[in-house]
Coordinates of C-alpha atoms and ligand atoms in Angstrom, one line a residue:
X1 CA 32.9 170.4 -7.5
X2 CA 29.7 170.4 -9.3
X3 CA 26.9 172.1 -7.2
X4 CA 24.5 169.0 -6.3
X5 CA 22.2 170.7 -4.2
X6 CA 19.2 174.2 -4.5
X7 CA 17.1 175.8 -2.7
X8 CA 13.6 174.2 -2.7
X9 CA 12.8 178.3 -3.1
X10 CA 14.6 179.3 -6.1
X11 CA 17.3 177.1 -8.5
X12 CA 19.8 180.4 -8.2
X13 CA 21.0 179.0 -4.9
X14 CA 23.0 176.2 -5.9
X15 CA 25.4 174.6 -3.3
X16 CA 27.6 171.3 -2.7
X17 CA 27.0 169.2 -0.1
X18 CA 30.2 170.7 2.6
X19 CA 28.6 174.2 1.7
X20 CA 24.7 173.4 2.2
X21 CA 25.9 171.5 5.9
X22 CA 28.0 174.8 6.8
X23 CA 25.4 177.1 5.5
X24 CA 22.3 175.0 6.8
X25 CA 19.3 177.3 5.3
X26 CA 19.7 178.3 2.0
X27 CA 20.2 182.6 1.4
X28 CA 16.5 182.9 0.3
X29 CA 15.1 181.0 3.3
X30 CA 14.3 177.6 1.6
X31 CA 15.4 174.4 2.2
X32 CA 18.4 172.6 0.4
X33 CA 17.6 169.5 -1.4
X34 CA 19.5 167.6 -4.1
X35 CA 18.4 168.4 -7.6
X36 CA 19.3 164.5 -8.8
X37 CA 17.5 161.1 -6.7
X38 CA 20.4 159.3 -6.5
X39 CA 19.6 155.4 -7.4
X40 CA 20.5 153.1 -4.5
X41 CA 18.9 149.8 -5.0
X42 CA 18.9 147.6 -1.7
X43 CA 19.7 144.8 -3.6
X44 CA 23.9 145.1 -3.8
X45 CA 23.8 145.7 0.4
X46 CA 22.3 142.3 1.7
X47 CA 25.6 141.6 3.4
X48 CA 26.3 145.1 4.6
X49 CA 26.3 146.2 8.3
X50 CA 25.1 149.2 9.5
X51 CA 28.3 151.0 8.8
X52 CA 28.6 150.4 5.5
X53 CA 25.0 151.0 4.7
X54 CA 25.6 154.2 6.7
X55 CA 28.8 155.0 4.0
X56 CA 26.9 154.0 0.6
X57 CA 23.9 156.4 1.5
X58 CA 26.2 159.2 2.6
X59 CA 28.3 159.0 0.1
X60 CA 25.7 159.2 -2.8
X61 CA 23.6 161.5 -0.8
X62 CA 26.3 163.7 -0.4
X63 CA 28.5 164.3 -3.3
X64 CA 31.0 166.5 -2.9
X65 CA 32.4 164.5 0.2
X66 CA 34.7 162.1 -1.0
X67 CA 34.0 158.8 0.0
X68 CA 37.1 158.5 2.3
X69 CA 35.8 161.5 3.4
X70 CA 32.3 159.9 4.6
X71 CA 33.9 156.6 5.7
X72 CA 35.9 158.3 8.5
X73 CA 32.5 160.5 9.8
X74 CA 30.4 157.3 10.3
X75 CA 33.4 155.9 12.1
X76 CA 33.7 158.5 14.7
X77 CA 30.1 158.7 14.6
X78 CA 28.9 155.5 15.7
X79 CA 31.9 153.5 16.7
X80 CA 31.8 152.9 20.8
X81 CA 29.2 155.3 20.7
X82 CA 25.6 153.6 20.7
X83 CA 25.1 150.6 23.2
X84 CA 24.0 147.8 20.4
X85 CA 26.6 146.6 17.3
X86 CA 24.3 147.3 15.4
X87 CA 23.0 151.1 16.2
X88 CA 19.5 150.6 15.0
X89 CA 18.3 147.1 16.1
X90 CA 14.9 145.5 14.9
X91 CA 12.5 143.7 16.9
X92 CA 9.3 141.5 16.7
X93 CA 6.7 142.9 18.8
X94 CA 3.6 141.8 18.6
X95 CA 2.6 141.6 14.6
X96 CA 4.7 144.7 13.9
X97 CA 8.2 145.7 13.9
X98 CA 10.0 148.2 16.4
X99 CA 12.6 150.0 14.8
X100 CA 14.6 150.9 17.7
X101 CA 16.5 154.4 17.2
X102 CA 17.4 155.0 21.0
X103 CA 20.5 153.5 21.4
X104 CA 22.9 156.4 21.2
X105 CA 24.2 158.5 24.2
X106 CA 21.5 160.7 24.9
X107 CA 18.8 157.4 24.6
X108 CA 16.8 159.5 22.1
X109 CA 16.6 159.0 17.7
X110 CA 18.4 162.5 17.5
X111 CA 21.2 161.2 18.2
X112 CA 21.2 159.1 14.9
X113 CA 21.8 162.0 13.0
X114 CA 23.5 164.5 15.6
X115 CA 26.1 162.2 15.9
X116 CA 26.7 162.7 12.3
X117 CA 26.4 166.3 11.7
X118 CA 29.4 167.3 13.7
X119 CA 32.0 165.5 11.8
X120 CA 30.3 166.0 8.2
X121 CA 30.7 170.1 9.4
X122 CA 34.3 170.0 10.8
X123 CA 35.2 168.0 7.4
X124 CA 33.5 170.7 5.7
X125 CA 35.9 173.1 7.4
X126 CA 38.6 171.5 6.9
X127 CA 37.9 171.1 3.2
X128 CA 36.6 174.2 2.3
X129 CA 39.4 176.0 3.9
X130 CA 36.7 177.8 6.3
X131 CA 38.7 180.3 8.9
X132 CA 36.6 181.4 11.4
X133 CA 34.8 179.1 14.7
X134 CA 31.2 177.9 14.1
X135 CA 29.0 179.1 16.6
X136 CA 26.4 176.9 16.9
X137 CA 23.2 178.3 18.7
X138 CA 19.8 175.8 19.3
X139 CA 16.9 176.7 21.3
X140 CA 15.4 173.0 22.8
X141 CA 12.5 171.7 24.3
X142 CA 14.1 168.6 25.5
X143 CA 16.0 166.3 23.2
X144 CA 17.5 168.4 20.4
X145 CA 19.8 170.2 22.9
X146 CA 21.6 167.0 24.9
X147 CA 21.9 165.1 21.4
X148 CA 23.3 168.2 20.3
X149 CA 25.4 169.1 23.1
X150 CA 27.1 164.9 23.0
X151 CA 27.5 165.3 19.0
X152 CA 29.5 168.7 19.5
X153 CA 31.9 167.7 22.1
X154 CA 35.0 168.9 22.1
X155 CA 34.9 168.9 18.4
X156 CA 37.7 171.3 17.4
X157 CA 36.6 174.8 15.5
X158 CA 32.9 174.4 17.2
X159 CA 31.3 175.9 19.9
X160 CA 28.1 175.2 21.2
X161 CA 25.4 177.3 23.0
X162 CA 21.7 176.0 24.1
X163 CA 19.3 177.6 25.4
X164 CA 16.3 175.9 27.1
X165 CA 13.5 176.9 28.7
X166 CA 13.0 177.1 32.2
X167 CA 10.0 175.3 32.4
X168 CA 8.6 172.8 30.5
X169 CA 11.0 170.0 30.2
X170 CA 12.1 167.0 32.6
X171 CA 13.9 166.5 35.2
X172 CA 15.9 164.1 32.9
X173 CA 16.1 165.9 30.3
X174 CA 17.5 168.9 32.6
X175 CA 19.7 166.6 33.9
X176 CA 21.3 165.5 30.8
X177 CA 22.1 169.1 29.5
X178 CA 23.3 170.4 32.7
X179 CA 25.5 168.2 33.4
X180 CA 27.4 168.0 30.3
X181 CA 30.9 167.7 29.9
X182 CA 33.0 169.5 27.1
X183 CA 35.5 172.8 27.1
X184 CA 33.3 173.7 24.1
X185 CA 29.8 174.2 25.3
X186 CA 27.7 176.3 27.0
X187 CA 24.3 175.7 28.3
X188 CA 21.9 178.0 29.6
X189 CA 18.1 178.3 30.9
X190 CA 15.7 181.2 29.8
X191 CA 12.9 182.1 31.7
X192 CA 9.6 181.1 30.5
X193 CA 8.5 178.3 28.5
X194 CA 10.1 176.7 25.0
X195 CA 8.6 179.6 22.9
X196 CA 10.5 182.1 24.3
X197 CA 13.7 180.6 23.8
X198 CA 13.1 179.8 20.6
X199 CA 11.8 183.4 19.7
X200 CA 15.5 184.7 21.1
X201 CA 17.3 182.3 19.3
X202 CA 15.6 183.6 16.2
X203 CA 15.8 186.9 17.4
X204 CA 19.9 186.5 17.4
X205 CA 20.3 184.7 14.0
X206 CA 18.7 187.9 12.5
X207 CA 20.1 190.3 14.2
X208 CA 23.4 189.6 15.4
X209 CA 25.7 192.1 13.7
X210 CA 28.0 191.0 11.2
X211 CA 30.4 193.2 12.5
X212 CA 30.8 191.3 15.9
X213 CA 31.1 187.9 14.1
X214 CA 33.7 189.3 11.7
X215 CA 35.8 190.9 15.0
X216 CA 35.2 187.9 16.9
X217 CA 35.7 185.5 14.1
X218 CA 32.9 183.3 14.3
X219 CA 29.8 182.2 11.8
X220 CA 26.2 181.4 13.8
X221 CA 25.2 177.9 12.7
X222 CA 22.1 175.8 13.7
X223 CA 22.0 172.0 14.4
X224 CA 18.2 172.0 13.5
X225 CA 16.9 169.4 11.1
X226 CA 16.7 171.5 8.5
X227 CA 20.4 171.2 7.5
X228 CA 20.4 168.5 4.8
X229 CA 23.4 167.1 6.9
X230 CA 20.8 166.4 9.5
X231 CA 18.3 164.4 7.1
X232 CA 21.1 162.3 5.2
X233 CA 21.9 160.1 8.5
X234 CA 18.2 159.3 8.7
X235 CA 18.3 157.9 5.5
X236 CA 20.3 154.8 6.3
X237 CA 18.1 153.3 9.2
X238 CA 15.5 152.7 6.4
X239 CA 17.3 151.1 4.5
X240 CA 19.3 148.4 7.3
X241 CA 15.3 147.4 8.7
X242 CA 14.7 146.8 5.3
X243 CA 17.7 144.7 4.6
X244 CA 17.1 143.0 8.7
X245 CA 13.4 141.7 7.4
X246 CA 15.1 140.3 4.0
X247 CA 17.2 138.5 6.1
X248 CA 14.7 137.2 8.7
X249 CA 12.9 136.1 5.8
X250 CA 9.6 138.2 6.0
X251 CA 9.9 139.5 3.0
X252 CA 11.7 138.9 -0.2
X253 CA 13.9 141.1 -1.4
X254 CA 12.1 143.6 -4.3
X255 CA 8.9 143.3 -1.8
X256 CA 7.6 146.2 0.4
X257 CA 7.7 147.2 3.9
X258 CA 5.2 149.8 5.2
X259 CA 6.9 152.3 8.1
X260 CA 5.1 154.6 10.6
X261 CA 6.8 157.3 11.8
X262 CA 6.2 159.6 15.5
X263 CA 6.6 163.1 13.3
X264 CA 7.4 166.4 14.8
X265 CA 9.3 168.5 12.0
X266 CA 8.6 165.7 9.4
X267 CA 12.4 165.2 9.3
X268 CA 12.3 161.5 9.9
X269 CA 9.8 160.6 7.9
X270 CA 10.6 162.7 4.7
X271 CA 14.2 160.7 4.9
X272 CA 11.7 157.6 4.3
X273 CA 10.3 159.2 0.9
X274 CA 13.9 159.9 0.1
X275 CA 14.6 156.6 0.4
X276 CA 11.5 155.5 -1.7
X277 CA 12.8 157.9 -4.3
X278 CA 16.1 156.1 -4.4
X279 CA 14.6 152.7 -5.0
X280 CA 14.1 151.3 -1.5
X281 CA 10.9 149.2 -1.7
X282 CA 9.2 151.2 1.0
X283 CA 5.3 150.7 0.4
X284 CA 3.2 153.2 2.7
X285 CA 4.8 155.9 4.7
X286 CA 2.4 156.3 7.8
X287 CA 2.1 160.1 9.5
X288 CA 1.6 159.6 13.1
X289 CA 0.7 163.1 15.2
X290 CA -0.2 163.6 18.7
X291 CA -3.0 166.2 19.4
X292 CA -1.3 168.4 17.4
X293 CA -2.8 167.2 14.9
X294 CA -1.8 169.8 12.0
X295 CA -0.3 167.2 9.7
X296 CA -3.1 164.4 9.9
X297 CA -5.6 167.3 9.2
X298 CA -3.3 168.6 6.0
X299 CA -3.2 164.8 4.4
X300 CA -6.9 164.6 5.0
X301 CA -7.7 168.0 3.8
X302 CA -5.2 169.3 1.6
X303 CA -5.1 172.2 3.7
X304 CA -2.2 172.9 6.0
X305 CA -3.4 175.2 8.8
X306 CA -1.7 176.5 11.9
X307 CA -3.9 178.8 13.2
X308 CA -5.0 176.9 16.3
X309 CA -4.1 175.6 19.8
X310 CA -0.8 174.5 20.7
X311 CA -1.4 171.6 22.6
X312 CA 1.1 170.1 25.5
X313 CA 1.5 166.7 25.5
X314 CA 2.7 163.4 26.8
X315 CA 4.9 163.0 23.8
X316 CA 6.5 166.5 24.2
X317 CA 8.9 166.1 21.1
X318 CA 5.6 166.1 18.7
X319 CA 4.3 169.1 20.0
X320 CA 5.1 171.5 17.1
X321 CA 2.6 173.5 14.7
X322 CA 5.2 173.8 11.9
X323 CA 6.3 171.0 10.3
X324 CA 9.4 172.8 8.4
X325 CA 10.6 169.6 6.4
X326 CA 7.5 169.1 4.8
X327 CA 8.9 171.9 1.8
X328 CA 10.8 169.7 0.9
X329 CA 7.7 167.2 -0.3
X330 CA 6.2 170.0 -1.0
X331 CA 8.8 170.8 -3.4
X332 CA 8.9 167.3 -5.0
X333 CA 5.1 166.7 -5.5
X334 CA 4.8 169.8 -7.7
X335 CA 7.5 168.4 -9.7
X336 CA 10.1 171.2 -8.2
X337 CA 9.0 173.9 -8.5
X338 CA 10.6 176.6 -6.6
X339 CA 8.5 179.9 -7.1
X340 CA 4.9 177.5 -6.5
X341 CA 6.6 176.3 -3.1
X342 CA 7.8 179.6 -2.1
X343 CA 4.2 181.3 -2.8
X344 CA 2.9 178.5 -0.4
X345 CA 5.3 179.5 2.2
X346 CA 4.5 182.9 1.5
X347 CA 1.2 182.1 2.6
X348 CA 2.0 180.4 6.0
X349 CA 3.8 183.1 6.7
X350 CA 1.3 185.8 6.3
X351 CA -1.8 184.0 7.0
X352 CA -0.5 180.6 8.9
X353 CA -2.4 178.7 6.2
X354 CA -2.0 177.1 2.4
X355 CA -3.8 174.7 0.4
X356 CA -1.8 172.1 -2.0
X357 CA -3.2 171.7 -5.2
X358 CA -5.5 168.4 -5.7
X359 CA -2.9 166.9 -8.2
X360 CA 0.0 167.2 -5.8
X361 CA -2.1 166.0 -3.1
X362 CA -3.3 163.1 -5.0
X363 CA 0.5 162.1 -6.0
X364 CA 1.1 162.7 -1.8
X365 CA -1.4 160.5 -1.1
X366 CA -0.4 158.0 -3.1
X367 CA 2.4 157.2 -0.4
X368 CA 1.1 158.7 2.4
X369 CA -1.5 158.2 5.2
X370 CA -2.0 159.7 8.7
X371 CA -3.4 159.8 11.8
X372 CA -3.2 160.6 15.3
X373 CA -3.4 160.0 19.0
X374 CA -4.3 162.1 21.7
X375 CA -3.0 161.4 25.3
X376 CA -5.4 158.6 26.5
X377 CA -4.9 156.8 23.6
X378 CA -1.2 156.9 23.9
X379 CA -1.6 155.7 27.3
X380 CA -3.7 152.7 26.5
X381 CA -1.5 151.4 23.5
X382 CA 1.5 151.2 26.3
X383 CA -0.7 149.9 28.3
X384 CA -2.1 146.9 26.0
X385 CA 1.3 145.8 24.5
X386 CA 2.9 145.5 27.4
X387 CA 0.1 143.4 28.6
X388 CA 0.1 141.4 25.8
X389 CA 3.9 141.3 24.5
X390 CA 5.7 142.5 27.8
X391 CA 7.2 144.9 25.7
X392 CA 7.4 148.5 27.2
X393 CA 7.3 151.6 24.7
X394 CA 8.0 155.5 25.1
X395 CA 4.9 157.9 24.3
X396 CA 6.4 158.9 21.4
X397 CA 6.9 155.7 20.0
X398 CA 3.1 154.6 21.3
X399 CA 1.2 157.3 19.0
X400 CA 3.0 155.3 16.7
X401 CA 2.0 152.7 17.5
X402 CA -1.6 153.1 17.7
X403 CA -1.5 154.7 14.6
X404 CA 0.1 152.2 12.7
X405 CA -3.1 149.5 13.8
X406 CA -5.1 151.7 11.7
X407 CA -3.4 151.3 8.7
X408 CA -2.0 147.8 8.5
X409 CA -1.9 146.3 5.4
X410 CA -0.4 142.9 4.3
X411 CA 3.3 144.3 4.0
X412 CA 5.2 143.6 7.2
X413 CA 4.7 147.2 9.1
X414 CA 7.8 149.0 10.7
X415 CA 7.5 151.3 13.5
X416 CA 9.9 154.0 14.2
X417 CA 10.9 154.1 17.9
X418 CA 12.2 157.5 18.9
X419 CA 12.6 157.0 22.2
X420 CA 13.9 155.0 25.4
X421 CA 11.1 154.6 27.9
X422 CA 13.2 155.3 30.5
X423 CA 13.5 158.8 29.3
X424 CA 10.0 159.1 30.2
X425 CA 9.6 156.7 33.1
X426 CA 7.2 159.0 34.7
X427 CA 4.5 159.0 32.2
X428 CA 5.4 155.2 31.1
X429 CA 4.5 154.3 34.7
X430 CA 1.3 156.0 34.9
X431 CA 0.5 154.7 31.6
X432 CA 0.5 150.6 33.4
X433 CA -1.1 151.5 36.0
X434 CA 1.8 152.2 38.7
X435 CA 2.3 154.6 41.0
X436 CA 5.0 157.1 40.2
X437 CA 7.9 157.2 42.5
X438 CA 8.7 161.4 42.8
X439 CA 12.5 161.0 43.0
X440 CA 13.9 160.3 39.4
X441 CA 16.3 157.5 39.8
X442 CA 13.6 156.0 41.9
X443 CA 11.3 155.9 38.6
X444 CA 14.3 154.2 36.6
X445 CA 14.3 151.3 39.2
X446 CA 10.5 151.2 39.8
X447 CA 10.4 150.7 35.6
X448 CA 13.2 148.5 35.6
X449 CA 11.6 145.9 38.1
X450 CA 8.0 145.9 36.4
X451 CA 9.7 145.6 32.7
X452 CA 12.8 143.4 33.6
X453 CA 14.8 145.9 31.1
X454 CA 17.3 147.6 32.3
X455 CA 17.5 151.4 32.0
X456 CA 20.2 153.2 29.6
X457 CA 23.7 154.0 31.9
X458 CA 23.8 157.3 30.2
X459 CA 20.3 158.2 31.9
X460 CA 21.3 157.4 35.6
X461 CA 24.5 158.5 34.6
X462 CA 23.2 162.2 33.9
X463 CA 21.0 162.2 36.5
X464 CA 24.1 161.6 39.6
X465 CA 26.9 164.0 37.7
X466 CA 27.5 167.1 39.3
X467 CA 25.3 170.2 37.7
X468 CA 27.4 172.2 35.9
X469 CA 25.5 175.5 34.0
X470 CA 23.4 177.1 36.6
X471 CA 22.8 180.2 34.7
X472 CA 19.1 181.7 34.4
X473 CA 18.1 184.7 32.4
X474 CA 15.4 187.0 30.9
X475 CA 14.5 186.2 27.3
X476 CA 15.5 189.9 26.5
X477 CA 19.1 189.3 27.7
X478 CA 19.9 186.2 25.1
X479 CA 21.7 188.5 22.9
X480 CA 24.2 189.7 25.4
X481 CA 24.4 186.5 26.7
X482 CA 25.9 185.4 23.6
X483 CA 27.8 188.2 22.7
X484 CA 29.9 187.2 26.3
X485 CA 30.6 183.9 25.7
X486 CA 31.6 184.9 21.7
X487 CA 33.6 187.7 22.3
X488 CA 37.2 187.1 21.8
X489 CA 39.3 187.7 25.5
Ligands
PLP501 C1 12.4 164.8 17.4 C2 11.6 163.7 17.8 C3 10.5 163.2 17.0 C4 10.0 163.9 15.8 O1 10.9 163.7 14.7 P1 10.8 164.8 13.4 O2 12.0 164.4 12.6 O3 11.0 166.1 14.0 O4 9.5 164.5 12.8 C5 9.8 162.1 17.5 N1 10.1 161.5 18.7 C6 11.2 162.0 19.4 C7 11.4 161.3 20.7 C8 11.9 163.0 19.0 O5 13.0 163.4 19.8

């Protein structure tokens, strides 16, 4: 197997695609990325469903998996799994399009790709001959750790530990995690707020001794978006909206779409230049922040700076200062160059700050714009399309939104939907105007009657099942934590 893939911080770590989804990170801290755009032109797919887009853009994106290989991962991935035929359906709302990703069993986009990742790593096992358990360990703030928790079920050779933080995330979300079923996962609360679990988690990757993995047989893996096996799934949903407005007949095939994005760790939208790269006619790919605003200020500016407030907000899976997968377009723009992205990341690292030279920027620019929302005006845009389209969004989805009527041009404009309002029926309610029932399930119905939607089964479902992982520790006490549930009996 020829090694497709390197480190966006150096070409000497060269990997195939089964090794750079085991290994996630690269050795010298970079990202993996393929060193060849594969060429996938939309035209052969116009009478391909979403599985078979799914195995075309796998397969290519991925070499290394055989295409047999791929076939049988989408099929355990999505089969029976989302609540829609066709995972990723796309709807007329207004004068836009709502790309909705929210489908899958946790009613969050993460589940696109974390439905994925599980199946591409155990045939990665299998195939590389890999002995020991994968231990995989992800601090959440909310929807990372139940999409993670549903992908890893019961899949054989992985275990699964999150840690969440005591505070700071809903009563849904809670819900969803704690109540999770699976002989193969473990899910724990750390006092104090989404920082400090993430700090430990850190904290354990480096200094978990190799010793204790080697006695234990085990290997620490992340389900973070920076695994490439992560990205690839994200791909695919470009591609099927783009091939769902051919068919409507709003565009003709060859002509653009333009697609906004809610971004966080620019994972999803970065798998929207990848697609532009492989010949998808994607026109302008539109940055949309919350108060955060790091990102909008670094297309504007050139200058990517993290030195300052983190804000909370009503879009809570936004909220993030570094934006990891932007190295990877950092990587491409100056025409992949390893040692000029790693001296950037140098930077961030020692003074939280880096400026991109004007020629990349201009090339960035060139497909990029961006802009933001703060909390009122998330509010407002859920407010005004529901008023005038009766469509209800999630806040995520609604900085979208509002961004995207900023930029519109006269390609047909696609926004990304990353969430089900019902996952945050408390802030969608206050947002049009209602009053806010305090009991959870209460909120579902009270949503349910003013939209005349109905909310996701998993969500009620979660919220009646028996709670299940009840334990609470100190941040200082991770380690140990881990090293119980790890060490072989
Ligand atoms: C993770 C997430 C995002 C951000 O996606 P990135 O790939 O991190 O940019 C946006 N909305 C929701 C609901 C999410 O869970």
């Amino acid at each position: 197997m020829t090694n497709a893939f390197c480190s966006t911080r150096g070409a000497e770590h060269a990997a195939n695609a089964p090794r750079a989804v085991l290994e996630g990170l690269a050795p010298d801290g970079g990202l993996y990325i393929l060193k060849d755009v594969p060429d996938l032109p939309p035209q052969q797919m116009l009478a391909d469903d979403f599985f078979a887009v799914a195995r075309r853009v796998l397969t290519a994106y991925l070499p290394g998996y055989s295409s047999e290989e791929i076939a049988q991962c989408v099929q355990r991935a999505y089969q029976n799994r989302f609540d829609v035929p066709g995972v990723a359906p796309l709807r007329a709302v207004g004068d836009n399009y709502v790309l909705e990703l929210f489908h899958g069993p946790t009613a969050a986009f993460k589940d696109v790709a974390l439905s994925v990742l599980p199946q591409l790593m155990r045939c990665a096992m299998r195939k590389t001959g890999w002995q020991e358990d994968m231990l995989i360990l992800t601090a959440t703030s909310g929807d990372t750790g139940s999409a993670a928790l549903t992908g890893f079920c019961d899949v054989e050779g992985i275990r699964v530990l999150v840690f969440y933080p005591q505070h700071g995330i809903s009563p849904i979300q809670r819900a969803q995690m704690t109540a999770m079923r699976g002989d193969n996962i473990d899910v724990c609360a750390v006092e104090g707020n989404f920082d400090a679990a993430q700090s430990g988690v850190k904290r354990i990757f480096s200094q978990m001794p190799p010793a204790f993995c080697r006695q234990n047989g085990f290997t620490l893996s992340s389900a973070n978006s920076i695994n490439f096996g992560r990205l690839a799934p994200q791909i695919v949903y470009y591609y099927t909206s783009y091939l769902q407005l051919v068919r409507m007949g709003r565009i003709a095939m060859g002509e653009r779409a333009d697609f906004c994005v809610p971004t966080g760790n620019f994972g999803d939208i970065l798998a929207g230049y990848l697609a532009r790269e492989s010949g998808l006619p994607v026109g302008r790919l539109i940055c949309a922040s919350n108060a955060n605003r790091v990102l909008t200020d670094f297309f504007e500016t050139g200058v990517y700076n993290r030195n300052r407030e983190f804000l909370t907000t009503l879009s809570p899976s936004m909220d993030i200062l570094i934006s990891s997968n932007l190295e990877r377009l950092l990587y491409r723009t100056l025409g992949n160059d390893a040692s000029a992205v790693r001296a950037l990341m140098e930077q961030l690292r020692t003074t939280g700050q880096y400026r991109m030279p004007d020629e990349a920027m201009e090339k960035i620019r060139s497909v990029f714009r961006a802009g933001c929302a703060d909390d009122a005006q998330t509010m407002r845009a859920i407010k005004e399309v529901f008023a005038a389209t009766g469509y209800v969004m999630d806040p995520h989805t609604a900085v979208a939104w509002k961004v995207a009527q900023e930029h519109r041009s006269d390609a047909p404009m696609v926004i990304l939907s990353t969430a089900s309002p019902y996952k945050f029926a408390g802030s969608v309610l206050n947002a049009l105007g209602e009053s806010v029932p305090q009991d959870t399930l209460e909120q579902l119905t009270a949503l349910e009657s003013i939209s005349g939607t109905r909310a996701p089964d998993v969500l009620r479902e979660a919220l009646q099942r028996r709670v299940r992982f009840r334990d609470v520790i100190a941040p200082e006490d991770m380690m140990a934590y881990v090293q119980g549930k790890a060490a072989r009996t």
